[in-house]
Coordinates of C-alpha atoms and ligand atoms in Angstrom, one line a residue:
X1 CA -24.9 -20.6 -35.9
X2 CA -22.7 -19.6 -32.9
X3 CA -23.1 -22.1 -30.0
X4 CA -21.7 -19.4 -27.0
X5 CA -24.4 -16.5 -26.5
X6 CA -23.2 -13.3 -25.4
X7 CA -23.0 -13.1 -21.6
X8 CA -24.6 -10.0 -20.2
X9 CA -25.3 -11.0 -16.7
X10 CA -23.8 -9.1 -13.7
X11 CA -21.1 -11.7 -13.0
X12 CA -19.6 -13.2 -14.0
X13 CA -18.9 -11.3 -17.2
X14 CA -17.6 -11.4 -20.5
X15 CA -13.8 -11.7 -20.5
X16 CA -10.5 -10.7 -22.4
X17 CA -8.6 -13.0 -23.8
X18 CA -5.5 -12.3 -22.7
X19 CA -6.8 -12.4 -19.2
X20 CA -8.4 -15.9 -20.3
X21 CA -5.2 -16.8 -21.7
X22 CA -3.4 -16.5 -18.0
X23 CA -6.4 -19.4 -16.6
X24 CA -5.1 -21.8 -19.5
X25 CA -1.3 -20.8 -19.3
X26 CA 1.1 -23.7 -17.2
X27 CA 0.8 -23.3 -13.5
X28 CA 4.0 -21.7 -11.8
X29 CA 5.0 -22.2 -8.2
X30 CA 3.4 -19.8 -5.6
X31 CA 7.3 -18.9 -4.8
X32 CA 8.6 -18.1 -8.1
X33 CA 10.4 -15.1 -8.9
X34 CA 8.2 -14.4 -12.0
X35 CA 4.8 -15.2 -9.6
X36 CA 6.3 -12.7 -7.3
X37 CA 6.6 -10.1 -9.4
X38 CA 3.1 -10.5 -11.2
X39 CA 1.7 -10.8 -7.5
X40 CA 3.8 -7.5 -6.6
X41 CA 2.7 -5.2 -9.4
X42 CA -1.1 -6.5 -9.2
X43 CA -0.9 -5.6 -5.5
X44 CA 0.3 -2.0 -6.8
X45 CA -2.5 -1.5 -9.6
X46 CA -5.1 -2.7 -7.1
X47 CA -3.8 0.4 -5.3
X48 CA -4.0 3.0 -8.6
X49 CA -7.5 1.3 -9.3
X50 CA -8.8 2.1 -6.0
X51 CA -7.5 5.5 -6.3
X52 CA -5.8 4.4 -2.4
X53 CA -2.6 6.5 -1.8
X54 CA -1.6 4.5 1.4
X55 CA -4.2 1.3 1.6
X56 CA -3.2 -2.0 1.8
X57 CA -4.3 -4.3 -0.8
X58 CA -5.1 -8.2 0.3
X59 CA -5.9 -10.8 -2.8
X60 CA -7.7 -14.1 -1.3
X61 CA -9.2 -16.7 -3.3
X62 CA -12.5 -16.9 -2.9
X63 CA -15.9 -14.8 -4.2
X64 CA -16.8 -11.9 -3.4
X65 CA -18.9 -12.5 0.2
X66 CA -15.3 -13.6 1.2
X67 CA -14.5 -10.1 0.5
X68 CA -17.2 -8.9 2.8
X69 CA -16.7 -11.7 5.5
X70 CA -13.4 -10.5 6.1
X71 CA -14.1 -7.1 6.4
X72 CA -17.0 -8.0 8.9
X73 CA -14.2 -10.4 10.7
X74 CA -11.4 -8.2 11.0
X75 CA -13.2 -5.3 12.0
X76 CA -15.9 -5.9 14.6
X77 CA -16.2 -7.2 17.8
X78 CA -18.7 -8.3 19.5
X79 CA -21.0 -5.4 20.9
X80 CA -19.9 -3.4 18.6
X81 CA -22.4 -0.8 16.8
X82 CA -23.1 -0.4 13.0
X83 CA -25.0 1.3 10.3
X84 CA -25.7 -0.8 6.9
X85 CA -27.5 1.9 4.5
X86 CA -30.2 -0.6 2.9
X87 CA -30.8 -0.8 -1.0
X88 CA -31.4 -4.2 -1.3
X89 CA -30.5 -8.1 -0.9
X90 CA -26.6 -7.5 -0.8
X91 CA -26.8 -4.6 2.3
X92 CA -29.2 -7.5 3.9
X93 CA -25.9 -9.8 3.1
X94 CA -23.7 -7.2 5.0
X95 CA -25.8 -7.0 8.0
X96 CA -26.1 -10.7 8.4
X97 CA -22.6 -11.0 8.3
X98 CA -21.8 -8.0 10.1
X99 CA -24.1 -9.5 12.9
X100 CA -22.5 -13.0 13.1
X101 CA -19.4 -11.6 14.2
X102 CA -21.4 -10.0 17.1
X103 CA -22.3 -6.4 15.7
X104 CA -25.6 -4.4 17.0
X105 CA -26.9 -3.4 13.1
X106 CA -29.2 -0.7 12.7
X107 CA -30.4 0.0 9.2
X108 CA -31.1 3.0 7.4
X109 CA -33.6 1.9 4.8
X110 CA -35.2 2.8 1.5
X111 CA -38.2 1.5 -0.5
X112 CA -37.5 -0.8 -3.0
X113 CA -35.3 0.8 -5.9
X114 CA -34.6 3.6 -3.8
X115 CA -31.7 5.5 -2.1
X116 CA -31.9 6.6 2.1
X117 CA -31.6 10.3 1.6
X118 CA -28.4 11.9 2.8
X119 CA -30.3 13.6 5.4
X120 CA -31.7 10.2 6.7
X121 CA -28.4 8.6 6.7
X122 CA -27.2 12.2 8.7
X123 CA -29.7 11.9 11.4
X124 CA -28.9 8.0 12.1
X125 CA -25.6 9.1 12.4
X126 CA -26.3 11.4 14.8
X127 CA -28.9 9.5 17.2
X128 CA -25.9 6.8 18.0
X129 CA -22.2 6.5 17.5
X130 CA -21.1 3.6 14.9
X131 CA -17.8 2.1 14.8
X132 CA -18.4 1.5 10.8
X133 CA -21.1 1.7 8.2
X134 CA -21.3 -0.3 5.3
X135 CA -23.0 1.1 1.8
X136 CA -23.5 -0.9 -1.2
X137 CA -21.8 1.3 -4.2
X138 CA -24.4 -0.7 -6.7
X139 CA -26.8 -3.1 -4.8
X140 CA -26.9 -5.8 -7.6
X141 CA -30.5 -6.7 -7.0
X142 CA -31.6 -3.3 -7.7
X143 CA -29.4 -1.3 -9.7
X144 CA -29.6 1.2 -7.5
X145 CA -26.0 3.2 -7.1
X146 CA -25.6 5.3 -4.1
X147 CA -23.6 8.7 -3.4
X148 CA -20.7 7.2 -1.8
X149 CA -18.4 10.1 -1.6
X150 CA -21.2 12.0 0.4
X151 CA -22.1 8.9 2.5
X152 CA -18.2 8.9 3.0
X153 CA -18.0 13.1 4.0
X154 CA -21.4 12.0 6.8
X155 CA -19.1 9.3 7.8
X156 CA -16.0 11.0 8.4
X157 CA -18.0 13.9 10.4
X158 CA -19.5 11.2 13.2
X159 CA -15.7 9.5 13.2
X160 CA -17.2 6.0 11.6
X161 CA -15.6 3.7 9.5
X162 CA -17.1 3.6 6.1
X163 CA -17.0 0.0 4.3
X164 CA -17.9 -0.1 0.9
X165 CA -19.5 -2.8 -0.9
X166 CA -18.3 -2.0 -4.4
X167 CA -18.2 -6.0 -5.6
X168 CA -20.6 -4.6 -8.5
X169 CA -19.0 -0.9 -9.0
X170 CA -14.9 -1.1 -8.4
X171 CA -13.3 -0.4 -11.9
X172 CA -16.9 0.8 -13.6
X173 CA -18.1 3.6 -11.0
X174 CA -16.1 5.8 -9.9
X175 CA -14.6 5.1 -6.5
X176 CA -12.1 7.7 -5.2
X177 CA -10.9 6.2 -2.2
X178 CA -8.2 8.4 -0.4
X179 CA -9.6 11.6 -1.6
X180 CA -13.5 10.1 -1.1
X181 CA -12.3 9.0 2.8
X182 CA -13.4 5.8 1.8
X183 CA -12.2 3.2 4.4
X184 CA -12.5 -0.1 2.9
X185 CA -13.4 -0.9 -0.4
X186 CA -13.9 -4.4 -2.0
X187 CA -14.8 -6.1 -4.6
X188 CA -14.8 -9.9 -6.8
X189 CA -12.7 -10.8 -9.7
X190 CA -15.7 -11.7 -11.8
X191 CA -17.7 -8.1 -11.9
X192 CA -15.8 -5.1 -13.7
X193 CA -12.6 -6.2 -12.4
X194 CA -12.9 -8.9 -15.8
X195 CA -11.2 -11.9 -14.4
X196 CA -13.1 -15.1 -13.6
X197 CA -14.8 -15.7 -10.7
X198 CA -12.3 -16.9 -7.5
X199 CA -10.7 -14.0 -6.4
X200 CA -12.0 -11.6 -2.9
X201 CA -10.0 -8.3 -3.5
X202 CA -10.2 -5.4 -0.8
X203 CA -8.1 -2.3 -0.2
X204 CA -8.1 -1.1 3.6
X205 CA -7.1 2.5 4.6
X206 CA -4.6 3.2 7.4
X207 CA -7.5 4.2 9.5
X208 CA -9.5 0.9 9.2
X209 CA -5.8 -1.2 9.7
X210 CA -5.8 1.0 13.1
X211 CA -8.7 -0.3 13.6
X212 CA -8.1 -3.8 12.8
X213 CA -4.6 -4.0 15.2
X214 CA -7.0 -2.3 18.3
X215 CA -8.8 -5.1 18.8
X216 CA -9.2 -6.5 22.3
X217 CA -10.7 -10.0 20.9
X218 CA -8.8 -12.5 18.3
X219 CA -10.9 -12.2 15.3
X220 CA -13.0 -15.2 15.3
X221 CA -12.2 -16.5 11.6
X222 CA -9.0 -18.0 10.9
X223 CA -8.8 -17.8 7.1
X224 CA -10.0 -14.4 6.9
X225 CA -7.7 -12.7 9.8
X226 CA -5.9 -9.7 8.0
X227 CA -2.9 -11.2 10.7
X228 CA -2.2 -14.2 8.9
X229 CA -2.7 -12.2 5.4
X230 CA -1.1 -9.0 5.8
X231 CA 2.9 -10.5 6.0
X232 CA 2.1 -12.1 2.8
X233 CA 0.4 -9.1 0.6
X234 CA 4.1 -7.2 2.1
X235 CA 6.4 -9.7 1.5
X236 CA 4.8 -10.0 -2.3
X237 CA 4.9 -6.3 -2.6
X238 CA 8.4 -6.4 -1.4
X239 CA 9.0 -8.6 -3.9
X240 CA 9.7 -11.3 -1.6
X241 CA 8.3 -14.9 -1.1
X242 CA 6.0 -15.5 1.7
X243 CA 3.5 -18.3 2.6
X244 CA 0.1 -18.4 4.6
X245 CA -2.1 -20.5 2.3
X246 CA -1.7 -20.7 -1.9
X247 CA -2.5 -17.7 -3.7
X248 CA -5.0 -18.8 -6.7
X249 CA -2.2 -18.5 -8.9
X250 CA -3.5 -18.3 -12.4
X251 CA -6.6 -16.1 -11.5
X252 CA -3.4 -14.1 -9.5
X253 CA -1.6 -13.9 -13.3
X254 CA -4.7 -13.0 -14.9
X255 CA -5.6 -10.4 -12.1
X256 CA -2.3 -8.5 -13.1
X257 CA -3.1 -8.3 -16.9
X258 CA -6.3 -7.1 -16.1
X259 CA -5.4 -4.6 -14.1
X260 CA -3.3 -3.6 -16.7
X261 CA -5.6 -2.8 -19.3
X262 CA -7.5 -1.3 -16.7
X263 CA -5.0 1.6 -16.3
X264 CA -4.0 1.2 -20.1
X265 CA -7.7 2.6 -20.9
X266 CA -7.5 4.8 -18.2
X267 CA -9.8 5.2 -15.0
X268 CA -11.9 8.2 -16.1
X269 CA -11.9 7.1 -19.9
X270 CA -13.4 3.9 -18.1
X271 CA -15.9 5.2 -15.7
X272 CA -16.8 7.8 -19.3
X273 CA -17.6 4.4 -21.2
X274 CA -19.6 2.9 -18.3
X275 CA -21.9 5.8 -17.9
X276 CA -22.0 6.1 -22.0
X277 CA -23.4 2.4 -22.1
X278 CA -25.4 2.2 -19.0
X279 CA -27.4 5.4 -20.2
X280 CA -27.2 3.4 -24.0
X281 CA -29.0 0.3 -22.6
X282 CA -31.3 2.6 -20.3
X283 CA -32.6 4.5 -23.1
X284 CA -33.2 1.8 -25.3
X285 CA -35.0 0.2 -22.5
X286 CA -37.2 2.9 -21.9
X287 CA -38.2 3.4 -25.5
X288 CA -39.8 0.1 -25.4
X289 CA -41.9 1.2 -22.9
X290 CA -40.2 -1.3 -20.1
X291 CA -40.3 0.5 -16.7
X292 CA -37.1 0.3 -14.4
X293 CA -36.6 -0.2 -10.6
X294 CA -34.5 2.3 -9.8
X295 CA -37.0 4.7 -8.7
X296 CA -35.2 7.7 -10.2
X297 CA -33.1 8.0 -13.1
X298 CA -30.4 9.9 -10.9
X299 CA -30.1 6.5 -8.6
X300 CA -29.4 3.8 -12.2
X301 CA -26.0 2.2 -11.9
X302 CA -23.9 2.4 -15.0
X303 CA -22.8 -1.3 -14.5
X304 CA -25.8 -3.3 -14.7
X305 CA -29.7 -2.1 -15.6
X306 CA -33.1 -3.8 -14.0
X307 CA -35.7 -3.8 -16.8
X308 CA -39.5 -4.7 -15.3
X309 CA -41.4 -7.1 -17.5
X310 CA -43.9 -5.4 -19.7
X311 CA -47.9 -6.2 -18.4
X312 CA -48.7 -9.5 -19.3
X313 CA -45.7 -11.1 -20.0
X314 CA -43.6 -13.5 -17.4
X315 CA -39.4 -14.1 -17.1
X316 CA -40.4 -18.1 -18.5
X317 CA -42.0 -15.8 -21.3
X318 CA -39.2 -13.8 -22.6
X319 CA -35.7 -15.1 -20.9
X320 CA -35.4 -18.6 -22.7
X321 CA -36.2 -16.4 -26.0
X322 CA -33.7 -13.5 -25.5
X323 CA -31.1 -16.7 -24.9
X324 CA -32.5 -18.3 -28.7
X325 CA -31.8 -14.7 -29.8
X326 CA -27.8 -15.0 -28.5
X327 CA -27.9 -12.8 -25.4
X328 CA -28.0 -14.8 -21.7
X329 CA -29.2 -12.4 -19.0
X330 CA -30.3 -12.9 -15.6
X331 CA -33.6 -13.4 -13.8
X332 CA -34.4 -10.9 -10.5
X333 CA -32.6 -11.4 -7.5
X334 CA -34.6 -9.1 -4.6
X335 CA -36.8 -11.4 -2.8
X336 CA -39.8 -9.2 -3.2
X337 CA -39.9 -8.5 -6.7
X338 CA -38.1 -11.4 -8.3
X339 CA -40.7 -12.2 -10.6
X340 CA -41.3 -8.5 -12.1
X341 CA -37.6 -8.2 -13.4
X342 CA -35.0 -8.9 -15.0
X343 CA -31.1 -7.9 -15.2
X344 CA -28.7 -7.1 -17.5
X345 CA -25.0 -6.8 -16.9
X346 CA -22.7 -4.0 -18.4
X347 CA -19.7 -3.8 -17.0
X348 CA -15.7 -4.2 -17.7
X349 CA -15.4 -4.7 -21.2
X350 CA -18.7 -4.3 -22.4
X351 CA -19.7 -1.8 -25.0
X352 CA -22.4 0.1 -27.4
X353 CA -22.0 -3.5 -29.5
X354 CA -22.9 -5.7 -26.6
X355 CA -26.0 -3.4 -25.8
X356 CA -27.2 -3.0 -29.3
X357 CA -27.2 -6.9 -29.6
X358 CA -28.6 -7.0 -26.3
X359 CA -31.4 -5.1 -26.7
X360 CA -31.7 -6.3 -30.2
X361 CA -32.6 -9.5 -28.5
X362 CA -34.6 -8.5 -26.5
X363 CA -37.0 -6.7 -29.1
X364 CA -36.8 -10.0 -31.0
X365 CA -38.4 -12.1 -27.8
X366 CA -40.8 -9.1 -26.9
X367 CA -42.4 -9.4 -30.4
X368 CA -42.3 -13.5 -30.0
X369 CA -44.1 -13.1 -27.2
X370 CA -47.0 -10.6 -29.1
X371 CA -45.7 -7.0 -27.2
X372 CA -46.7 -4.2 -29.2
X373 CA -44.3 -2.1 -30.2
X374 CA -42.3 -0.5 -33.1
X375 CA -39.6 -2.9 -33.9
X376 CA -35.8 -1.4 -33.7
X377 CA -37.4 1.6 -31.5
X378 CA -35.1 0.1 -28.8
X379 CA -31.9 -0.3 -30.8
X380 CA -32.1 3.2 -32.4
X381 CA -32.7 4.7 -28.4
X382 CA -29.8 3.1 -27.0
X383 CA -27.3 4.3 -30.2
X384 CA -28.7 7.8 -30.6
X385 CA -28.1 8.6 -26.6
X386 CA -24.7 6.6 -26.7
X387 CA -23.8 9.3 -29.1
X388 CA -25.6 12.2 -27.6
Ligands
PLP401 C1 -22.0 -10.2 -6.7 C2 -22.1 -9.3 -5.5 C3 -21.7 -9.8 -4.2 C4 -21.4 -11.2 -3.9 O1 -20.3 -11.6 -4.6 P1 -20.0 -13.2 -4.8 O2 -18.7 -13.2 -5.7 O3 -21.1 -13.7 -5.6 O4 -19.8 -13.7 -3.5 C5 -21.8 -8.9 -3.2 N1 -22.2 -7.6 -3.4 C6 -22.5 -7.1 -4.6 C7 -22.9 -5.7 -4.7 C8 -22.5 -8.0 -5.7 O5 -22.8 -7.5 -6.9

């Protein structure tokens, strides 16, 4: 029997090889001409994956709340003012952050597995002037995805910054930054970027740089300050050596093959395959009579799905069996409903295989644990809709 389960958790995630083969390959020098030009071209894919015409890219080791901390850091000061549309426990993560760093937050909130209407978000907008708002592109503890490229139109209207919290959505939503008005988009290595955990990636937009270099105050966290960063992220794109502190120089290697397969399959052929397998794995959910929390089917994220245990059964119930069955996926993560759910992870390379095991599994635990239900109804959903 095989001793590694499939991994269908929303990060970290299943990985390539050759991407795994970069973490295993002999360490080269931060400096060295062939580092230089892996860190060069990854710098330039970040760009194509973003869909950024004229951002700049910055690579720092560490997860993905680094990501987040420095755009907090580097872009407010204290007193300023901003908006964190609310869909769950990682907006919560942007306000607190947003707040150490001397920001007045107001939030625009919505029940639990819903979206603030664009109307809601319109109307905050107009009671107050923000320097930036942040929006969660998939709020992980949800799977709730929100209408970024309209939040970012609202934005663009009241002259705020819009920050996007895409650590669960870069490179399996679609994200079109420069033609969206996005400002700042980031992300972790680990989600559906496909490279293991260590790496905080973000793309800035001229507008949000501006930003950044009209600052009156020093920004008050050293490693994260774009002005030790952004020599470096220029000097590598240049092709030139630079030093501020060690890149993560494997996960750097494995970053640029990534990226490359990335653009090999193609973004839209990508984005086509996530929605394909998150409405797979949604339908074969729903045809075992599992509820969901997104609220509405319109508001599911293609990346990850949040199944609610059926009536009568707990997570100490059916997780350790799905695991038995081959499939490790992960318990709820929203304070007020972790008990009543459960996640599974489908981004990056993940396809109609990974699913149809997936929920294969989880039909197998369900009737361990006595659930009712016609056996394979699940499997049959999820490949008929896949190739509907
Ligand atoms: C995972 C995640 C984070 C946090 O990333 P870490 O790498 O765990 O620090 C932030 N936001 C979202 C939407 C996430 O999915």
């Amino acid at each position: 029997m095989k001793e590694r389960t499939l991994l269908m958790i929303p990060g970290p995630i299943e990985f390539d090889t050759a991407v795994l083969a970069e973490m295993g390959a002999q360490t080269t020098s931060h400096v060295a001409a062939s580092f230089i030009e892996a860190f060069g071209q990854a710098l330039e894919r970040m760009r194509q994956v973003w869909q950024s015409t004229d951002g700049q890219p910055f690579v720092l080791a560490g997860s993905g709340t680094l990501a987040m901390d420095t755009a907090g850091a580097n872009l407010i000061e204290p007193g300023d003012k901003a908006l964190v549309i609310n869909t769950g426990y990682f907006s919560d993560r942007f306000a607190a952050i947003l707040e150490r760093y001397g920001a007045q937050v107001t939030h625009v909130r919505a029940p639990i597995g819903g979206r603030p209407s664009l109307e809601e978000v319109e109307q905050a907008l107009k009671q107050d002037h923000f320097k930036l708002m942040t929006v969660t592109q998939v709020d992980t503890s949800t799977a709730v995805r929100t209408d970024v490229q309209s939040l970012a139109a609202l934005a663009r209207q009241s002259d705020t910054l819009i920050v996007v919290d895409g650590v669960c959505s870069v490179a399996g939503e679609e994200l079109r930054m420069s033609e969206w008005g996005v400002d700042v988009a980031l992300t972790a290595s680990q989600k559906a970027i496909g490279v293991p955990p260590g790496l905080a990636l973000l793309v800035a937009s001229p507008k949000a740089m501006q930003a950044f270099l009209a600052r009156k105050t020093p920004v008050a966290n050293y490693y994260a300050d774009w002005a030790n960063w952004l020599p470096i992220m220029q000097a590598y794109e240049a092709r030139k050596p630079g030093y501020f502190g060690t890149p993560a120089v494997n996960l750097v290697w494995a970053l640029n093959v990534s990226l490359g397969q990335i653009l090999n399959e193609g973004l839209d052929a990508r984005f086509k395959r996530h929605q394909a397998v998150g409405r797979a794995c949604r339908a074969g959910i729903t045809a075992l009579g599992l509820d969901q929390v997104p609220l509405l089917p319109e508001f599911a994220a293609n990346t990850l799905s949040a199944p609610r245990f059926p009536k009568g059964i707990t997570g100490t119930d059916l997780l350790p069996r799905i695991l038995k069955a081959g499939v490790t996926l992960a318990g709820g993560l929203h304070p007020a409903i972790r008990a009543e759910y459960f996640r599974i992870g489908h981004m990056g390379a993940a396809t109609l295989g990974d699913v149809l095991a997936t929920i294969g599994a989880i039909e197998t635990a369900l009737t361990q644990c006595g659930y009712q239900f016609e056996s394979g109804t699940g499997v049959a959903a999820a490949m008929k809709t896949y190739h509907e």
